[in-house]
Coordinates of C-alpha atoms and ligand atoms in Angstrom, one line a residue:
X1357 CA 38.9 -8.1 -0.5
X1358 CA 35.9 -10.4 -1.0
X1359 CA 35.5 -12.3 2.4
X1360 CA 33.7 -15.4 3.0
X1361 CA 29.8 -15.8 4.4
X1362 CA 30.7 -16.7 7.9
X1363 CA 29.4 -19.9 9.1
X1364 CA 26.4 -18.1 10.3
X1365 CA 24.9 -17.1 6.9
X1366 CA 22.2 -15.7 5.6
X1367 CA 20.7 -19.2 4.4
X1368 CA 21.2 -20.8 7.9
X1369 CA 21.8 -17.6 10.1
X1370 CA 18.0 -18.6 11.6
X1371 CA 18.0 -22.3 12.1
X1372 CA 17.8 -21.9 16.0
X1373 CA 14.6 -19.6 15.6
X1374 CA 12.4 -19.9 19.0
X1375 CA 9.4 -22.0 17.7
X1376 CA 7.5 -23.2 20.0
X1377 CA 4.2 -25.0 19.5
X1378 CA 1.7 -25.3 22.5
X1379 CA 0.5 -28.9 22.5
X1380 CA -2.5 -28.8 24.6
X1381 CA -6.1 -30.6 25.2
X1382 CA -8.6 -28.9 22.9
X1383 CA -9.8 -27.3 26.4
X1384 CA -6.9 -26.0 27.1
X1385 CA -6.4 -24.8 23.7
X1386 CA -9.5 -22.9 23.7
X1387 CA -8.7 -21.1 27.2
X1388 CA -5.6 -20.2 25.9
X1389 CA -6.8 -18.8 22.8
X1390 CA -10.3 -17.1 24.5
X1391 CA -9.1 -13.3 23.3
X1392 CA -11.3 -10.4 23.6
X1393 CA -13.3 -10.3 20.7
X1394 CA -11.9 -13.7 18.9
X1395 CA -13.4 -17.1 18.7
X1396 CA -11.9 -19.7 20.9
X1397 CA -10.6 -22.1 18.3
X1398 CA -9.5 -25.5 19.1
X1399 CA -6.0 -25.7 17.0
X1400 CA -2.8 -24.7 18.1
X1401 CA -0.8 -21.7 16.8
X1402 CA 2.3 -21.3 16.0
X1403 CA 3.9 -18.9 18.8
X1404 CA 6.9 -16.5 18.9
X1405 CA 7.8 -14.3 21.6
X1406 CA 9.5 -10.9 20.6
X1407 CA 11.3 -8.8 22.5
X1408 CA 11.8 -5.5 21.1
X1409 CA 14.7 -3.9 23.0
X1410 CA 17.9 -1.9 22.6
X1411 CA 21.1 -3.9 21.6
X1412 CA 23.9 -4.0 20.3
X1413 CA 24.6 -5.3 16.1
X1414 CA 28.1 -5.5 14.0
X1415 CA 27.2 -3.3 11.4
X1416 CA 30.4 -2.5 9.9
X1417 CA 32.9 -5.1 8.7
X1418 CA 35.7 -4.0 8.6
X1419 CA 38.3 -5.8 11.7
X1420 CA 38.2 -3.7 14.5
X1421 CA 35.6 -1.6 13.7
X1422 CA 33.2 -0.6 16.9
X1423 CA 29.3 -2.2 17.5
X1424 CA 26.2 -0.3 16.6
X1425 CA 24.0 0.7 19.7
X1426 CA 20.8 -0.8 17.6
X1427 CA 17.0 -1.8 18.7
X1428 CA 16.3 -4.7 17.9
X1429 CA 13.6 -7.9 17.8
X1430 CA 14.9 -10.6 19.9
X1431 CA 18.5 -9.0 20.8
X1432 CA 19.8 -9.4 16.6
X1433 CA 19.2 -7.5 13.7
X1434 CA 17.5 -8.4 11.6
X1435 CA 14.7 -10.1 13.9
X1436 CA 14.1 -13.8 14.5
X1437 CA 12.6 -15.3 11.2
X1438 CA 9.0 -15.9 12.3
X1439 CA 8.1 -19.2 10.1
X1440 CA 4.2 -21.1 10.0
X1441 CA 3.3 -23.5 7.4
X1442 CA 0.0 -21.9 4.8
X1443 CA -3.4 -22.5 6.6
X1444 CA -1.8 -22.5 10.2
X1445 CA -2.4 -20.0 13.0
X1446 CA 0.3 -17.5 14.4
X1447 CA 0.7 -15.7 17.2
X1448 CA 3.3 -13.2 18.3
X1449 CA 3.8 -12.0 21.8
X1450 CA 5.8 -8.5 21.2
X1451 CA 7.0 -7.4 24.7
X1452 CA 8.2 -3.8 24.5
X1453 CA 11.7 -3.1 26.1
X1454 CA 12.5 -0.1 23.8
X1455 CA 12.5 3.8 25.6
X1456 CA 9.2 4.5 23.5
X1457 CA 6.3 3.1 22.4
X1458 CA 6.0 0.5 19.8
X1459 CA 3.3 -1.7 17.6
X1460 CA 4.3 -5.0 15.5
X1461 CA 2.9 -5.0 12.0
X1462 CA 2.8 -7.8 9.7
X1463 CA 3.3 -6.3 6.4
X1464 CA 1.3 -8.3 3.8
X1465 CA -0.9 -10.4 5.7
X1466 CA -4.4 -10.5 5.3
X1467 CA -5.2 -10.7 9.0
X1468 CA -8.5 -9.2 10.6
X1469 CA -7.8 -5.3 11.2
X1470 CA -7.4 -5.5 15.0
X1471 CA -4.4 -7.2 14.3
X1472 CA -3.1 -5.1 12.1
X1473 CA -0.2 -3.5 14.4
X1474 CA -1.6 0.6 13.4
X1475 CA -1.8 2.5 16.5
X1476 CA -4.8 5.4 16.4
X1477 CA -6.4 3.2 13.7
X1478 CA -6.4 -0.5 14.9
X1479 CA -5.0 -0.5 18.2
X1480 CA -3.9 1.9 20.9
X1481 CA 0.3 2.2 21.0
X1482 CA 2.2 -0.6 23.5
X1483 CA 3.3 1.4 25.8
X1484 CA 7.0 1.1 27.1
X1485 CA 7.4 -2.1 29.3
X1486 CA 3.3 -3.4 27.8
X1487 CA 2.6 -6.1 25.9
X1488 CA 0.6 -6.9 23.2
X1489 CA -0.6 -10.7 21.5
X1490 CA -1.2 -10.5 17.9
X1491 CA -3.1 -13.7 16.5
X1492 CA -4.3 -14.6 13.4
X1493 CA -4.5 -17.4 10.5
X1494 CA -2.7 -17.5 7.8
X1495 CA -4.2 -17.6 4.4
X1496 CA -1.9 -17.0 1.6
X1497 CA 2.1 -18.8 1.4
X1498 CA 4.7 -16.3 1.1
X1499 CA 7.2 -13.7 2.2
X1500 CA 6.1 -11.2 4.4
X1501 CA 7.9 -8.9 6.8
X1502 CA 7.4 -7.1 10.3
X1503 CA 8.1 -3.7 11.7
X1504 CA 6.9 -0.9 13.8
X1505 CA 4.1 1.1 12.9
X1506 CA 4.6 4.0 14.9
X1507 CA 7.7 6.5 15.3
X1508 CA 8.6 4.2 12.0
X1509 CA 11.6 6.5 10.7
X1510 CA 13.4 6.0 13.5
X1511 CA 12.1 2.4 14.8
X1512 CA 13.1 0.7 11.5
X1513 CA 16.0 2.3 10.8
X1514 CA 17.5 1.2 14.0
X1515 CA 17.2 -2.0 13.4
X1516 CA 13.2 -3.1 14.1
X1517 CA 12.2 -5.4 11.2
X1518 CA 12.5 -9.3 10.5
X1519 CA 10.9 -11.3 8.1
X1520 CA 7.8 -13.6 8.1
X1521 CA 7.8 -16.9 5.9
X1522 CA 4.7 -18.8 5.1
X1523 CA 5.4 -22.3 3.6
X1524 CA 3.6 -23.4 0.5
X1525 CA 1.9 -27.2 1.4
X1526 CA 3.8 -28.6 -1.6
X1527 CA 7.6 -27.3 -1.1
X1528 CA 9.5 -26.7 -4.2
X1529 CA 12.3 -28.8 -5.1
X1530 CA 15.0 -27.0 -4.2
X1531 CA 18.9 -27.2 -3.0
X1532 CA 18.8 -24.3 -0.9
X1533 CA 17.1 -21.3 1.0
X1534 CA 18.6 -18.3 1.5
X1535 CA 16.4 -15.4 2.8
X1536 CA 18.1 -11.7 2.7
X1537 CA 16.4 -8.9 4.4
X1538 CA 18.4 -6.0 3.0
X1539 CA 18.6 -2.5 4.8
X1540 CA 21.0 0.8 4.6
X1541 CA 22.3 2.8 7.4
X1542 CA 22.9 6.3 8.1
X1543 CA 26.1 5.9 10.1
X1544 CA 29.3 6.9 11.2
X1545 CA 32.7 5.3 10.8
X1546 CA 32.1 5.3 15.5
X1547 CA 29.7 2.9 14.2
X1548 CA 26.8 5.3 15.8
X1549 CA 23.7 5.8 13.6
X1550 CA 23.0 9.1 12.8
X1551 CA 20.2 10.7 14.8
X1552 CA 18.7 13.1 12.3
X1553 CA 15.5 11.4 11.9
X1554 CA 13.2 12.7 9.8
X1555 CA 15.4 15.6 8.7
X1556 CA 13.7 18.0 6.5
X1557 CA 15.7 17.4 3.6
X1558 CA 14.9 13.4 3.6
X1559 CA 11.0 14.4 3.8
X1560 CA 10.6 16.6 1.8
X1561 CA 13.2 14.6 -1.1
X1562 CA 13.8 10.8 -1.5
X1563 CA 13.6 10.0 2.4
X1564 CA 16.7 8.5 4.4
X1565 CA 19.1 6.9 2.9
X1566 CA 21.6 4.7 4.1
X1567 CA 25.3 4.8 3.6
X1568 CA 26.2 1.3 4.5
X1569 CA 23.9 -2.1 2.8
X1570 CA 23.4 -4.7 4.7
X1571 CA 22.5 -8.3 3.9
X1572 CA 21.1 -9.5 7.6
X1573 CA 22.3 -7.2 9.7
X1574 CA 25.6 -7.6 8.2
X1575 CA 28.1 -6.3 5.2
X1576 CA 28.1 -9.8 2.7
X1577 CA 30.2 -9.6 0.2
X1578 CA 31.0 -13.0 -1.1
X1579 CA 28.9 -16.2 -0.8
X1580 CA 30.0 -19.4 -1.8
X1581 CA 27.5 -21.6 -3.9
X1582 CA 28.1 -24.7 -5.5
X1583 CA 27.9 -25.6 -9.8
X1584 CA 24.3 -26.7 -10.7
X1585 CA 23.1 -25.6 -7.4
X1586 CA 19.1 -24.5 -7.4
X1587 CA 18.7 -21.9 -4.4
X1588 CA 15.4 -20.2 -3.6
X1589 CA 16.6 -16.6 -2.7
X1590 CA 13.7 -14.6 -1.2
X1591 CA 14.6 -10.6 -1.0
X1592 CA 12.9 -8.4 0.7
X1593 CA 13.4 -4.8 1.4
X1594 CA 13.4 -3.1 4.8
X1595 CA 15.3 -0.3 4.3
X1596 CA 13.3 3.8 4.8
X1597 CA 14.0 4.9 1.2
X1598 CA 16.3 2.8 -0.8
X1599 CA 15.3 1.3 -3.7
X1600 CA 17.0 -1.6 -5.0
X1601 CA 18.0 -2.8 -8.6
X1602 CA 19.9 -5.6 -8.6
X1603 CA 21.6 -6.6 -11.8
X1604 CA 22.4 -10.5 -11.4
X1605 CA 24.7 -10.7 -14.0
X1606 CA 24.7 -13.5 -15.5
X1607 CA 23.6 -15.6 -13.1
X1608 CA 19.8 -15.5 -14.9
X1609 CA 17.1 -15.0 -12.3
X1610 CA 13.7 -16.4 -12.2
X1611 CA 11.0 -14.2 -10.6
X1612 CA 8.9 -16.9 -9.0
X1613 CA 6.7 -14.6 -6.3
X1614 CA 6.2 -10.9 -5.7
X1615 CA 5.0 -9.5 -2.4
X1616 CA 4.7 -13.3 -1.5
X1617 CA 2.3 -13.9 -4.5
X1618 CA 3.5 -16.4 -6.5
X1619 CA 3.7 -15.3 -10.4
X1620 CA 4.2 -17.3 -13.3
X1621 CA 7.8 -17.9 -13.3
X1622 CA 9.6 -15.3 -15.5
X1623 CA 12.9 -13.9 -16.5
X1624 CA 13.0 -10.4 -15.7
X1625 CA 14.6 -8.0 -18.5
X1626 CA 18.0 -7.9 -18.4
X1627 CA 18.4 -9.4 -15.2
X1628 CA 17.4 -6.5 -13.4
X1629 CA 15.3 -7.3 -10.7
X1630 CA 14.2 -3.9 -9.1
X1631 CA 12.8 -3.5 -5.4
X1632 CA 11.5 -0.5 -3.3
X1633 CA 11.3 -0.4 0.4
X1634 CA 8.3 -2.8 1.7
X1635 CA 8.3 -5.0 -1.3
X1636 CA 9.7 -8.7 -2.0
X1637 CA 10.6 -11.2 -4.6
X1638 CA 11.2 -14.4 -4.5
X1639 CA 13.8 -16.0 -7.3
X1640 CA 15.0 -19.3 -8.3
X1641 CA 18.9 -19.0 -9.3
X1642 CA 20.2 -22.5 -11.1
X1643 CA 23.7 -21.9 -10.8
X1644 CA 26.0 -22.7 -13.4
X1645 CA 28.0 -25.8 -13.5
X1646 CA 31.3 -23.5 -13.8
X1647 CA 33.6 -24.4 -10.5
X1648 CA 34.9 -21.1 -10.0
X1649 CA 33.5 -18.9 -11.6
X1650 CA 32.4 -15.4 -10.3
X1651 CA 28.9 -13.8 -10.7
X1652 CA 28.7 -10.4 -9.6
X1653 CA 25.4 -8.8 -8.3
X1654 CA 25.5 -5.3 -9.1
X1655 CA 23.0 -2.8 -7.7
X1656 CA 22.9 0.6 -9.9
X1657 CA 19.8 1.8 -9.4
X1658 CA 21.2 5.2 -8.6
X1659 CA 23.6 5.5 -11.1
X1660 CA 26.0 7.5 -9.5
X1661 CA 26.4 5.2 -6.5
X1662 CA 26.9 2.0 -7.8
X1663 CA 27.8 -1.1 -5.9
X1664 CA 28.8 -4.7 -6.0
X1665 CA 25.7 -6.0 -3.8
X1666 CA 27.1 -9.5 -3.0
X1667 CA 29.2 -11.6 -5.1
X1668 CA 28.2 -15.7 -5.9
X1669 CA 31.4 -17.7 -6.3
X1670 CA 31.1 -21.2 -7.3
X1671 CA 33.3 -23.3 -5.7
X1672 CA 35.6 -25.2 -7.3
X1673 CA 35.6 -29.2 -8.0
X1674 CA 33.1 -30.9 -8.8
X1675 CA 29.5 -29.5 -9.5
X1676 CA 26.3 -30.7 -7.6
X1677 CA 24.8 -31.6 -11.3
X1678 CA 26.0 -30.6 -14.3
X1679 CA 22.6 -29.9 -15.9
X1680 CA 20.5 -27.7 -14.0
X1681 CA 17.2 -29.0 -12.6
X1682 CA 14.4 -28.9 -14.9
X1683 CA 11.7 -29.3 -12.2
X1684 CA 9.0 -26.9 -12.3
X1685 CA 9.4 -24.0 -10.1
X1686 CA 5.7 -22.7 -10.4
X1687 CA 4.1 -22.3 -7.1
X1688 CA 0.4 -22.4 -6.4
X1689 CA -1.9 -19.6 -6.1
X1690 CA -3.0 -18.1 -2.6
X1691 CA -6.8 -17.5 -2.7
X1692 CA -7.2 -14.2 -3.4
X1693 CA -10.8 -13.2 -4.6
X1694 CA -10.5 -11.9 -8.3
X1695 CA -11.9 -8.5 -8.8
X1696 CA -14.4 -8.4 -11.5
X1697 CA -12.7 -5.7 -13.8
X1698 CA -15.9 -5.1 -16.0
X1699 CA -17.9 -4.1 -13.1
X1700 CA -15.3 -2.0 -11.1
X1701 CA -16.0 1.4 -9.6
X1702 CA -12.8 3.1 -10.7
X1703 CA -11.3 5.4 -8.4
X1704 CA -8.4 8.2 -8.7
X1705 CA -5.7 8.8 -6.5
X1706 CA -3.2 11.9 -7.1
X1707 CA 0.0 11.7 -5.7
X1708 CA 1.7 15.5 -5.1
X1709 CA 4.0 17.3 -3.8
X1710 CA 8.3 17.4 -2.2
X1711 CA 10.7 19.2 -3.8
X1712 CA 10.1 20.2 -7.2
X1713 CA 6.8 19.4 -7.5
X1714 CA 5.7 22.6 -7.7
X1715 CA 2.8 22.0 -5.4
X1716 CA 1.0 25.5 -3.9
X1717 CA -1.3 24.2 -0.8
X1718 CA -2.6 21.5 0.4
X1719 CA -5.1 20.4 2.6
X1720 CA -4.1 20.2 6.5
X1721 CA -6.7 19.4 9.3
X1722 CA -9.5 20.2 7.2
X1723 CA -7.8 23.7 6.0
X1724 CA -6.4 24.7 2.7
X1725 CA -2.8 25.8 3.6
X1726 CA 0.0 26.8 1.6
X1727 CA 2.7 24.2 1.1
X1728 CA 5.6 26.0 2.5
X1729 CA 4.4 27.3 5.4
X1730 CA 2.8 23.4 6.0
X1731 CA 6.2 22.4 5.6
X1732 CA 7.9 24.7 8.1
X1733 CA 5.4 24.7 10.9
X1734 CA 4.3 20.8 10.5
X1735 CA 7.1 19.2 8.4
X1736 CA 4.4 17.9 5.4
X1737 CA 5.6 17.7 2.4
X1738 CA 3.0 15.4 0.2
X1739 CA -0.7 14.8 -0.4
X1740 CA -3.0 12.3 -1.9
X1741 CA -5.9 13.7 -3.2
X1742 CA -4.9 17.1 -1.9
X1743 CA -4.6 15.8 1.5
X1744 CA -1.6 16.1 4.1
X1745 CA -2.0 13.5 6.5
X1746 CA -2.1 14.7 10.0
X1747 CA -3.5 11.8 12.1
X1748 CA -5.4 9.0 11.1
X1749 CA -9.1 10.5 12.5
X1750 CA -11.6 12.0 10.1
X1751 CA -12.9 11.4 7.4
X1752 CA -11.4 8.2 5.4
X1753 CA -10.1 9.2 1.9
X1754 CA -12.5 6.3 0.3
X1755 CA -15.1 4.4 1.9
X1756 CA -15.4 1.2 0.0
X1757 CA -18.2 -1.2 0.2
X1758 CA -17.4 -5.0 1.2
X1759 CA -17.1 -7.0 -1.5
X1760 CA -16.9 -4.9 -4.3
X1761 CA -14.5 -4.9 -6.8
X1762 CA -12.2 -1.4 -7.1
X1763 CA -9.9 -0.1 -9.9
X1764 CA -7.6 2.5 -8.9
X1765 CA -5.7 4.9 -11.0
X1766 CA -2.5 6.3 -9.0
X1767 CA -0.5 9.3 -10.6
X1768 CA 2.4 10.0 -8.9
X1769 CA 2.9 13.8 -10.0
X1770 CA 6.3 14.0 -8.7
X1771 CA 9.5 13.7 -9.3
X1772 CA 10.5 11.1 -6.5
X1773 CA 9.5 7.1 -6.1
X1774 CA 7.1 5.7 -3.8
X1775 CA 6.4 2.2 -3.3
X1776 CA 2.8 2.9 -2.2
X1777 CA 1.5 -0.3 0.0
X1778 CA -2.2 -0.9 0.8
X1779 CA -2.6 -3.1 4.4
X1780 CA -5.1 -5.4 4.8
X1781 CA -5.5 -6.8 1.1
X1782 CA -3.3 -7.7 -1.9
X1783 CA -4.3 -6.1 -5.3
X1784 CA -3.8 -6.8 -9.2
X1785 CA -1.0 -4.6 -11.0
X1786 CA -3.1 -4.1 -14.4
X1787 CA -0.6 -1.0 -15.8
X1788 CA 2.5 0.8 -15.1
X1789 CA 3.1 3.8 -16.9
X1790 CA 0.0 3.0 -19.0
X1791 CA 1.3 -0.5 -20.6
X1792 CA -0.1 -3.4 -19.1
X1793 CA 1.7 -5.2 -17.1
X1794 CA 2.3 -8.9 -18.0
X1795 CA 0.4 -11.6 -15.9
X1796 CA -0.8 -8.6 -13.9
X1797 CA 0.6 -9.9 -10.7
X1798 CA -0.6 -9.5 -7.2
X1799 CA 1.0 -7.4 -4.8
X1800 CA 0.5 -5.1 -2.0
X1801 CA 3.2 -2.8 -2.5
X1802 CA 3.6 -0.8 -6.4
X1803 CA 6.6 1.1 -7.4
X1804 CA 5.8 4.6 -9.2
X1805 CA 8.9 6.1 -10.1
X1806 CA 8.4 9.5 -10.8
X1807 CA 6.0 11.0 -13.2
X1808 CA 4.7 7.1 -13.2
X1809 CA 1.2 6.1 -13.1
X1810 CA 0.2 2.8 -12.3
X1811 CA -3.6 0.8 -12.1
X1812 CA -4.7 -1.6 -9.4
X1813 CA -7.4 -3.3 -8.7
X1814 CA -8.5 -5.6 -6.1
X1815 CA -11.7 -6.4 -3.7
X1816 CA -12.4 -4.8 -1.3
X1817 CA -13.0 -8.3 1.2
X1818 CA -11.4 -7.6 4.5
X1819 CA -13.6 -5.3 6.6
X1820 CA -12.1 -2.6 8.5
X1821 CA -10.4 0.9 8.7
X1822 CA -7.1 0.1 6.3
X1823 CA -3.8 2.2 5.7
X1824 CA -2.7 3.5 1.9
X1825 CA 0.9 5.3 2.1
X1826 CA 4.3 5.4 0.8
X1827 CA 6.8 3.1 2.1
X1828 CA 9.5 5.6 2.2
X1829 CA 8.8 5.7 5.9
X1830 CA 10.0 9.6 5.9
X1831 CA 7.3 10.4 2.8
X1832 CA 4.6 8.9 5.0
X1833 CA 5.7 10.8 7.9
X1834 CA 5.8 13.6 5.7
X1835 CA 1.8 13.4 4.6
X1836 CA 1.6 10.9 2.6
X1837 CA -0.7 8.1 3.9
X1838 CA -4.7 7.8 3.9
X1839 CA -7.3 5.6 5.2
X1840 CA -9.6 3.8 3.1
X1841 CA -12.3 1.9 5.3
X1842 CA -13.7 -1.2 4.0
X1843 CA -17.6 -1.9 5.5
Ligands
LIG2884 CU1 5.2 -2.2 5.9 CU2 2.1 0.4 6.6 O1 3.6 -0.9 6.3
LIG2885 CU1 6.9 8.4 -1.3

């Protein structure tokens, strides 16, 4: 049985955020704002405290059914929307109440690296009961997200992730909002997640993934919209592993942003609007002007475990319009720097290894080692560029030189998907499986499916010591990350 969005939904589920903005004399603002190593500025951030702490979450719908112990930002799963207009400056106080040690990062801001929430690279781990004050500006409008950094396999997947939303100056004309962060669960009809993180099997194959979906912290199943209704429905996904293909049927989606980056708008083929973990898109539904009429949003990306992702129903009587807005639904472009193609220095990055992939040995610690035994003794499973990750000291895996424009060519010589993400910058998508790709949007996170190749390029214009790895939080753990330092 379909059941309604409760009162609390997803569009309107984080009206109460905490947002608190520090009026003070310009002196006062500069005290407050005096951090180690950052100019005192005279203009006031925007300021959310997070608590990251264990709780408890209603995963599972179904009446009756028992809480999940969860951790969680703010007490709730997912966290408290953090929300700044473009140009503004944020800051997020993370206090750490979980039983281990944690980091905040912001996935897809450019923010200076020592904000950048990656422990043994940007900042040393907050321990348990520490604190840590991340501040920054905010160049680019968009969708962004937050997690952990560190223990990530287990952090996010028990519940540590929220979503970040910087507001374009101009705002689009619009009816409504609704902002999903969607997530699976490993977990047990007790309600109790299952504790096998990082289980050999999820390395070394298509990481952890869930057997429940949730919309916010929650199972949705129906959502009531109205006819002629124009909603701006930002996605993102925070789940370890699962990739999502969402098949709006019917309902004609326009892709409006990607990773935050606004694109021109576009309707995607077949309605298929496909998402691995890290990435988001932002989409403009006009709803019909057909009072009760159904529109099912099917997600088969893995064919054999199909689902009904969420159901639109229009309700019935009288529709909001009955032609749909014809207001333009192009946003502006952040400033990015454009990298100059012609003059490029074109780099190569191999992607290798899990199961069936054949690979012999990789590199470990600075020693060639077969793959198995790598694999039994310290549970890697992948490489890039021959390389097993083991801590993020040594030698970075490309040193590029501020300023400069890079191309790179990424083979994914597996048989599994990887959403690989690039901190610190966002890049061009030239190619996917060597066609171009049209309007060759900005991202910072690409899908390869397997056997995929896929061209970037970007420049190289935040300085500092940067993370490249797969978003399948359990492939990352598994070996496949690198660091490419920008000086
Ligand atoms: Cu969403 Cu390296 O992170
Ligand atoms: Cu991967």
């Amino acid at each position: 049985m379909a059941k309604p969005i409760p009162a609390s939904s997803p569009g309107t589920r984080f009206g109460d955020v905490t947002r608190r903005r520090f009026v003070l004399g310009a002196a006062g603002a500069a005290a407050a704002l005096a951090l180690p190593g950052w100019p005192a500025r005279a203009v006031s951030p925007v300021v959310h405290a997070i608590a990251a702490a264990p709780a408890s979450a209603q995963l599972l719908a179904k009446p009756g059914s028992p809480k999940t112990q969860v951790w969680a930002y703010g007490g709730r799963v997912p966290g408290p929307v953090v929300r700044a207009r473009q140009g503004e400056r944020l800051r997020i106080e993370l206090a750490n109440g979980l039983p281990q040690e944690t980091t905040i990062h912001c996935h897809g801001l450019r923010l200076p690296n020592a904000m950048d929430g990656v422990p043994g690279l940007t900042q040393a781990p907050v321990a348990k009961g520490g604190r840590f004050v991340y501040e920054f500006d905010l160049p680019d409008a968009g969708m962004f997200w937050y997690h952990p950094h560190i223990y990530a396999t287990e952090q996010v997947e028990r519940g540590l992730s929220g979503v970040i939303i910087v507001d374009e100056p101009q705002p689009l004309e619009i009816d409504r909002e609704l902002v999903w962060l969607a997530d699976d669960w490993r977990i047990g009809d007790d309600g109790a997640l299952s504790a096998d993180f990082n289980h050999p099997h999820d390395v070394s194959h298509g990481g952890r993934i869930g057997n429940l979906v949730t919309v916010n912290g929650a199972e949705v199943e129906s959502i009531a919209v109205k006819g002629g209704e124009r909603i701006r429905l930002r996605l993102v996904n925070a789940a370890n592993a699962r990739v999502f293909g969402l098949h709006f049927g019917g309902l004609a989606p326009r892709v409006i942003a990607l990773d935050g980056q606004p694109v021109t708008p576009f309707a995607p083929a077949g309605e298929r609007v496909v998402f691995g973990p890290g990435q988001r898109v932002d989409l403009i539904l006009d709803v019909p002007a057909r009072p009760g009429e159904r529109f099912v949003v099917r997600d088969a990306y893995y064919r054999r475990f199909a689902y009904d992702f969420v159901t639109f129903v229009v309700e019935p009587g009288k529709a909001l319009r009955d032609k749909p807005l014809d207001t333009s639904v192009a946003l502006q472009p952040n400033p990015l720097a454009e990298p100059d193609l012609a003059n490029a220095t074109v780099q190569d990055v191999l992607i290798e290894g899990g199961a069936m992939g054949g690979l012999a040995e990789a590199t470990f610690k600075g020693e060639k080692v077969p793959l198995r035994r790598l694999f039994r003794e310290h549970g890697k499973a992948w490489t890039l560029n021959g390389i097993a990750s083991a801590s993020m000291a040594g030698a970075p895996m490309f040193r590029l030189a501020l300023g400069k424009s890079y191309r790179w060519r990424i083979r994914n010589d597996t048989v599994w998907d990887h959403p690989m993400h690039l901190h610190g910058h966002a890049f061009r998508v030239l190619s996917r499986g060597g066609k171009p790709v049209a309007g060759r949007p900005w991202a910072d996170t690409v899908l390869l499916h397997a056997d995929e190749s896929a061209e970037i390029a970007f420049v190289a214009d935040n300085p500092g010591k940067w993370l490249f790895h797969c978003h399948v939080l359990e492939h990352h753990h598994g070996g496949m990350g690198a660091v490419v330092e920008v000086i």
